[in-house]
Tab-separated table of C-alpha atoms in Angstrom:
chain	number	residue	atom	x	y	z
Z	8	VAL	CA	10.131	-23.015	12.719
Z	9	LYS	CA	7.250	-20.934	11.369
Z	10	PRO	CA	5.740	-20.823	7.883
Z	11	CYS	CA	7.052	-17.942	5.785
Z	12	GLY	CA	5.587	-16.906	2.454
Z	13	LEU	CA	6.721	-14.847	-0.493
Z	14	GLY	CA	5.301	-11.641	1.008
Z	15	ALA	CA	7.496	-11.982	4.083
Z	16	ARG	CA	10.542	-12.835	1.995
Z	17	ASP	CA	9.901	-9.852	-0.282
Z	18	THR	CA	9.885	-7.374	2.618
Z	19	LEU	CA	13.124	-8.901	3.963
Z	20	ARG	CA	14.989	-8.723	0.662
Z	21	LEU	CA	13.766	-5.179	-0.013
Z	22	GLU	CA	14.888	-3.887	3.388
Z	23	VAL	CA	18.405	-5.125	2.590
Z	24	CYS	CA	18.067	-4.089	-1.094
Z	25	TYR	CA	18.660	-7.406	-2.821
Z	26	PRO	CA	17.430	-6.854	-6.386
Z	27	LEU	CA	14.779	-9.283	-7.639
Z	28	HIS	CA	15.089	-10.590	-11.174
Z	29	GLY	CA	11.962	-9.719	-13.133
Z	30	ASN	CA	11.438	-6.593	-11.006
Z	31	ASP	CA	14.649	-4.677	-10.428
Z	32	ILE	CA	16.830	-6.401	-12.991
Z	33	THR	CA	15.412	-7.666	-16.266
Z	34	PRO	CA	16.633	-8.373	-19.795
Z	35	ALA	CA	16.040	-4.633	-20.426
Z	36	THR	CA	18.334	-3.432	-17.621
Z	37	ASP	CA	22.104	-3.691	-17.307
Z	38	ALA	CA	24.376	-4.640	-14.452
Z	39	ILE	CA	26.154	-1.281	-14.197
Z	40	SER	CA	22.942	0.774	-13.892
Z	41	ALA	CA	21.662	-1.784	-11.386
Z	42	GLY	CA	24.714	-1.314	-9.175
Z	43	LEU	CA	26.013	-4.810	-9.863
Z	44	GLY	CA	29.298	-3.753	-11.451
Z	45	TRP	CA	31.159	-5.399	-8.570
Z	46	ALA	CA	30.025	-8.757	-9.964
Z	47	CYS	CA	31.280	-8.070	-13.497
Z	48	ALA	CA	34.887	-8.753	-14.486
Z	49	LEU	CA	35.093	-6.147	-17.236
Z	50	ASP	CA	38.731	-7.054	-17.906
Z	51	LYS	CA	37.520	-10.458	-19.187
Z	52	ASP	CA	35.639	-11.234	-22.380
Z	53	PHE	CA	32.007	-12.339	-22.199
Z	54	THR	CA	28.766	-11.686	-24.072
Z	55	GLY	CA	27.841	-8.017	-23.717
Z	56	VAL	CA	31.095	-6.925	-22.131
Z	57	GLY	CA	31.569	-4.130	-24.689
Z	58	GLU	CA	28.235	-2.542	-23.815
Z	59	LEU	CA	28.917	-2.819	-20.072
Z	60	ARG	CA	32.355	-1.212	-20.532
Z	61	ARG	CA	30.757	1.639	-22.484
Z	62	ILE	CA	28.055	2.246	-19.831
Z	63	LYS	CA	30.651	2.139	-17.086
Z	64	GLN	CA	32.889	4.603	-18.885
Z	65	GLU	CA	30.121	7.048	-19.859
Z	66	GLY	CA	28.243	6.640	-16.590
Z	67	PRO	CA	24.713	5.181	-16.612
Z	68	ALA	CA	21.836	7.512	-17.552
Z	69	ARG	CA	19.683	5.915	-14.847
Z	70	ARG	CA	20.604	4.091	-11.682
Z	71	LEU	CA	18.785	1.655	-9.439
Z	72	VAL	CA	18.394	3.381	-6.085
Z	73	ALA	CA	16.783	2.624	-2.743
Z	74	PHE	CA	14.295	5.119	-1.345
Z	75	VAL	CA	12.149	5.707	1.717
Z	76	LEU	CA	8.766	7.441	1.614
Z	77	GLU	CA	8.570	10.646	3.627
Z	78	GLU	CA	4.785	10.674	3.520
Z	79	LYS	CA	2.307	7.912	4.307
Z	80	ALA	CA	2.051	5.753	1.196
Z	81	ILE	CA	3.268	2.413	-0.104
Z	82	PRO	CA	5.170	2.424	-3.389
Z	83	ARG	CA	4.405	-0.432	-5.785
Z	84	GLN	CA	6.102	-1.888	-8.853
Z	85	GLY	CA	5.392	0.149	-11.991
Z	86	MET	CA	4.618	3.465	-10.301
Z	87	ARG	CA	6.108	6.488	-12.040
Z	88	ILE	CA	8.844	8.556	-10.414
Z	89	VAL	CA	7.900	12.108	-11.346
Z	90	GLU	CA	11.495	13.343	-11.802
Z	91	GLY	CA	12.033	10.566	-14.381
Z	92	GLY	CA	12.089	6.866	-13.697
Z	93	GLU	CA	10.004	4.060	-12.298
Z	94	VAL	CA	9.506	2.056	-9.122
Z	95	THR	CA	10.631	-1.540	-9.676
Z	96	SER	CA	9.828	-2.899	-6.194
Z	97	GLY	CA	7.982	-1.450	-3.235
Z	98	THR	CA	6.402	-2.437	0.035
Z	99	GLN	CA	5.741	-1.299	3.570
Z	100	SER	CA	8.819	-2.009	5.698
Z	101	PRO	CA	7.801	-3.993	8.782
Z	102	MET	CA	10.984	-2.879	10.584
Z	103	LEU	CA	10.721	0.840	9.779
Z	104	GLY	CA	6.934	1.181	9.504
Z	105	VAL	CA	7.165	3.257	6.309
Z	106	GLY	CA	6.955	2.689	2.566
Z	107	ILE	CA	10.258	1.645	0.953
Z	108	GLY	CA	11.295	0.690	-2.542
Z	109	LEU	CA	13.813	0.290	-5.315
Z	110	GLY	CA	13.579	2.083	-8.619
Z	111	TYR	CA	15.467	3.570	-11.510
Z	112	VAL	CA	16.017	7.344	-11.400
Z	113	GLU	CA	17.938	9.777	-13.574
Z	114	ALA	CA	21.610	9.885	-12.561
Z	115	ALA	CA	21.143	13.435	-11.209
Z	116	TYR	CA	18.754	12.057	-8.559
Z	117	ALA	CA	20.752	8.940	-7.687
Z	118	SER	CA	22.797	10.211	-4.743
Z	119	PRO	CA	21.612	9.679	-1.153
Z	120	ASP	CA	19.301	12.411	0.195
Z	121	SER	CA	17.980	13.297	-3.275
Z	122	GLU	CA	14.295	14.188	-2.988
Z	123	ILE	CA	12.054	12.339	-5.434
Z	124	THR	CA	8.295	12.101	-5.944
Z	125	ILE	CA	6.332	8.897	-6.429
Z	126	ASP	CA	3.039	8.958	-8.348
Z	127	VAL	CA	0.852	6.807	-6.084
Z	128	ARG	CA	-2.288	6.286	-8.196
Z	129	GLY	CA	-2.467	9.979	-9.045
Z	130	ARG	CA	-1.249	11.346	-5.712
Z	131	ALA	CA	2.255	12.816	-5.454
Z	132	ARG	CA	4.128	11.410	-2.462
Z	133	GLY	CA	7.605	12.570	-1.436
Z	134	ALA	CA	10.469	10.131	-0.971
Z	135	ARG	CA	14.167	10.362	-0.221
Z	136	VAL	CA	16.948	8.357	-1.866
Z	137	VAL	CA	18.948	6.468	0.772
Z	138	LYS	CA	22.155	4.493	0.888
Z	139	LYS	CA	21.721	0.724	0.532
Z	140	PRO	CA	20.782	-1.261	2.530
Z	141	ILE	CA	17.620	0.511	3.661
Z	142	TYR	CA	17.650	-1.412	6.922
Z	143	LYS	CA	20.389	-3.369	8.637
Z	144	ARG	CA	19.901	-5.056	11.953
Z	145	GLU	CA	22.127	-3.666	14.714
Z	146	GLU	CA	24.889	-6.092	15.598
Z	147	SER	CA	24.253	-7.392	19.096
Z	148	ALA	CA	27.135	-6.715	21.471
X	10	VAL	CA	-5.168	-9.594	17.971
X	11	ALA	CA	-7.507	-10.258	15.063
X	12	ALA	CA	-11.216	-10.118	15.790
X	13	ASP	CA	-13.479	-13.205	15.571
X	14	GLU	CA	-15.833	-13.403	12.610
X	15	SER	CA	-19.054	-11.495	13.234
X	16	TYR	CA	-21.712	-9.467	11.406
X	17	PRO	CA	-23.623	-7.391	13.964
X	18	ALA	CA	-27.400	-7.402	13.497
X	19	GLU	CA	-27.725	-3.627	14.005
X	20	LEU	CA	-25.627	-2.818	10.906
X	21	LYS	CA	-26.502	-2.651	7.200
X	22	TYR	CA	-24.245	-4.291	4.599
X	23	HIS	CA	-23.182	-3.733	1.002
X	24	ARG	CA	-21.999	-6.520	-1.344
X	25	GLU	CA	-18.605	-4.797	-1.684
X	26	HIS	CA	-18.031	-5.820	1.948
X	27	ASP	CA	-18.831	-2.538	3.633
X	28	TRP	CA	-21.026	-1.922	6.626
X	29	ALA	CA	-23.035	1.152	7.636
X	30	ARG	CA	-24.348	2.169	11.040
X	31	ILE	CA	-27.296	4.520	10.471
X	32	GLU	CA	-27.755	7.249	13.087
X	33	ASP	CA	-30.122	10.211	12.606
X	34	GLY	CA	-29.513	11.148	8.990
X	35	GLU	CA	-25.837	10.239	9.318
X	36	ALA	CA	-23.969	6.983	8.810
X	37	VAL	CA	-20.693	5.578	10.068
X	38	LEU	CA	-19.014	3.356	7.451
X	39	GLY	CA	-16.383	0.655	7.578
X	40	ILE	CA	-15.317	-2.647	6.037
X	41	THR	CA	-16.636	-6.009	7.194
X	42	TRP	CA	-14.839	-8.761	9.041
X	43	TYR	CA	-14.771	-10.701	5.760
X	44	ALA	CA	-13.010	-7.820	3.953
X	45	GLN	CA	-10.302	-7.294	6.585
X	46	ASP	CA	-9.732	-11.061	6.801
X	47	ALA	CA	-9.301	-11.307	3.014
X	48	LEU	CA	-6.781	-8.417	2.997
X	49	GLY	CA	-4.757	-9.432	6.043
X	50	GLU	CA	-3.127	-6.951	8.394
X	51	LEU	CA	-3.755	-3.429	7.152
X	52	VAL	CA	-0.709	-1.156	6.947
X	53	HIS	CA	-2.192	1.893	5.207
X	54	TYR	CA	-5.520	3.717	4.997
X	55	GLU	CA	-5.858	6.454	2.378
X	56	PRO	CA	-8.956	8.351	3.537
X	57	PRO	CA	-11.172	10.785	1.611
X	58	ASP	CA	-11.070	14.484	2.530
X	59	GLU	CA	-13.575	15.847	4.997
X	60	GLY	CA	-16.303	17.587	2.992
X	61	GLN	CA	-15.805	15.213	0.057
X	62	GLN	CA	-18.972	13.821	-1.511
X	63	LEU	CA	-19.254	10.013	-1.573
X	64	ALA	CA	-21.327	8.347	-4.273
X	65	LEU	CA	-23.063	5.022	-3.684
X	66	GLY	CA	-21.083	2.260	-5.384
X	67	ALA	CA	-17.991	4.424	-6.067
X	68	SER	CA	-14.578	4.195	-4.418
X	69	TYR	CA	-13.934	6.695	-1.617
X	70	GLY	CA	-10.620	5.500	-0.205
X	71	GLU	CA	-8.030	2.755	-0.170
X	72	VAL	CA	-6.897	0.188	2.329
X	73	GLU	CA	-3.580	-1.604	1.859
X	74	SER	CA	-1.960	-4.644	3.331
X	75	VAL	CA	1.688	-5.498	2.653
X	76	LYS	CA	0.648	-7.503	-0.410
X	77	ALA	CA	-2.477	-5.839	-1.749
X	78	VAL	CA	-4.325	-2.560	-2.273
X	79	SER	CA	-8.113	-2.469	-2.200
X	80	GLU	CA	-10.530	0.353	-2.954
X	81	VAL	CA	-13.227	1.020	-0.395
X	82	ILE	CA	-16.666	1.282	-1.998
X	83	ALA	CA	-19.289	3.650	-0.579
X	84	PRO	CA	-22.434	1.740	0.487
X	85	LEU	CA	-24.368	5.052	0.589
X	86	SER	CA	-24.041	8.570	-0.852
X	87	GLY	CA	-23.236	11.553	1.313
X	88	GLU	CA	-20.770	14.151	2.515
X	89	VAL	CA	-17.801	13.158	4.653
X	90	LEU	CA	-18.161	14.746	8.097
X	91	GLU	CA	-15.288	12.981	9.794
X	92	VAL	CA	-12.424	10.590	9.017
X	93	ASN	CA	-11.237	8.145	11.678
X	94	LYS	CA	-7.733	9.468	12.425
X	95	LYS	CA	-7.034	6.499	14.650
X	96	VAL	CA	-7.185	4.221	11.612
X	97	VAL	CA	-4.999	6.624	9.591
X	98	ASP	CA	-2.357	6.381	12.340
X	99	ALA	CA	-2.876	2.693	13.162
X	100	PRO	CA	-4.574	0.893	10.233
X	101	GLU	CA	-4.419	-2.459	12.061
X	102	THR	CA	-7.225	-1.106	14.278
X	103	VAL	CA	-9.552	-2.319	11.489
X	104	ASN	CA	-8.320	-5.893	11.964
X	105	ASP	CA	-8.667	-5.699	15.741
X	106	ASP	CA	-12.134	-4.169	15.822
X	107	PRO	CA	-13.731	-3.731	12.364
X	108	TYR	CA	-17.160	-2.547	13.595
X	109	ALA	CA	-16.279	-0.132	16.426
X	110	GLU	CA	-12.790	1.375	16.794
X	111	GLY	CA	-12.025	0.505	13.164
X	112	TRP	CA	-14.696	2.637	11.470
X	113	LEU	CA	-13.459	4.594	8.429
X	114	VAL	CA	-15.698	7.657	7.873
X	115	ARG	CA	-18.839	9.336	9.151
X	116	ILE	CA	-21.097	10.862	6.490
X	117	ARG	CA	-24.278	12.942	6.244
X	118	LEU	CA	-26.724	10.918	4.155
X	119	GLU	CA	-27.702	12.459	0.848
X	120	ASP	CA	-30.636	10.109	0.314
X	121	PRO	CA	-31.776	8.126	3.373
X	122	ALA	CA	-33.957	5.970	1.089
X	123	GLN	CA	-30.738	4.306	-0.165
X	124	VAL	CA	-30.516	2.504	3.180
X	125	GLU	CA	-33.397	0.249	2.128
X	126	GLN	CA	-31.273	-1.220	-0.673
X	127	LEU	CA	-28.624	-2.476	1.745
X	128	LEU	CA	-28.535	-6.004	3.143
X	129	ASP	CA	-29.248	-6.946	6.733
X	130	ALA	CA	-26.782	-9.194	8.547
X	131	ASP	CA	-28.576	-12.429	7.607
X	132	ALA	CA	-28.767	-11.472	3.935
X	133	TYR	CA	-25.064	-10.522	3.931
X	134	ARG	CA	-24.126	-13.850	5.526
X	135	ALA	CA	-26.183	-15.643	2.875
X	136	PHE	CA	-24.387	-13.589	0.204
X	137	LEU	CA	-20.989	-14.608	1.669
X	138	ALA	CA	-22.056	-18.273	1.755
X	139	GLY	CA	-22.768	-18.064	-1.979
X	140	GLN	CA	-19.381	-16.514	-2.853
């Protein structure tokens, strides 16, 4: 057993794209845009169900996506996504050796392989939207 | 393998935890053992451009660990002659060897008299002890 801190846990959860409350999901975001519709029984009644049904039917304006930097840089929470949107979590992936993150982008940029640009303290750095999870350990035979 | 704490006597130091090796009107710059230890393993170095002018006391680049980003402060003014590409490709070189392989830039000094304002190793150690 070795000590493991929040930094280590944060890289692990980001590589597998588990959203963190306070970063990726907040009182200002909704479950459909965050990709958590699978956890919502929209056929049942609960607080906010009407709004979730509406967003699901109309399609969310922004979606929470996973992305991988194509240039050397580390995305961080709060950085602007130039095409519209914001980084909600970011780090350097120890397994991949590149910057990775989660963020909200306009629906037009939400599909895998969309090219997006992160504003890294004034420098534009290219990134590519990828399918979640960003990293999955190969099953051993 | 992280280096052991040391502050070589032949270097000059700045309170923002930079060192400078003065050589013939030029200087090689880097961050001190204390700075790399405080940051932890470096995973990114954002260098200045070659030809860029550094100003004493101003930021000229960034070093990042998984958890934190830190600006690198210029201990002297001058023009960037060379960036250490080895550190761009393998930032952890700074942790392994902060004063030799892990240098960050080489500059042409704009005002060699600025060197006199820097600390020697004993004065820098005394400064660290008072932190």
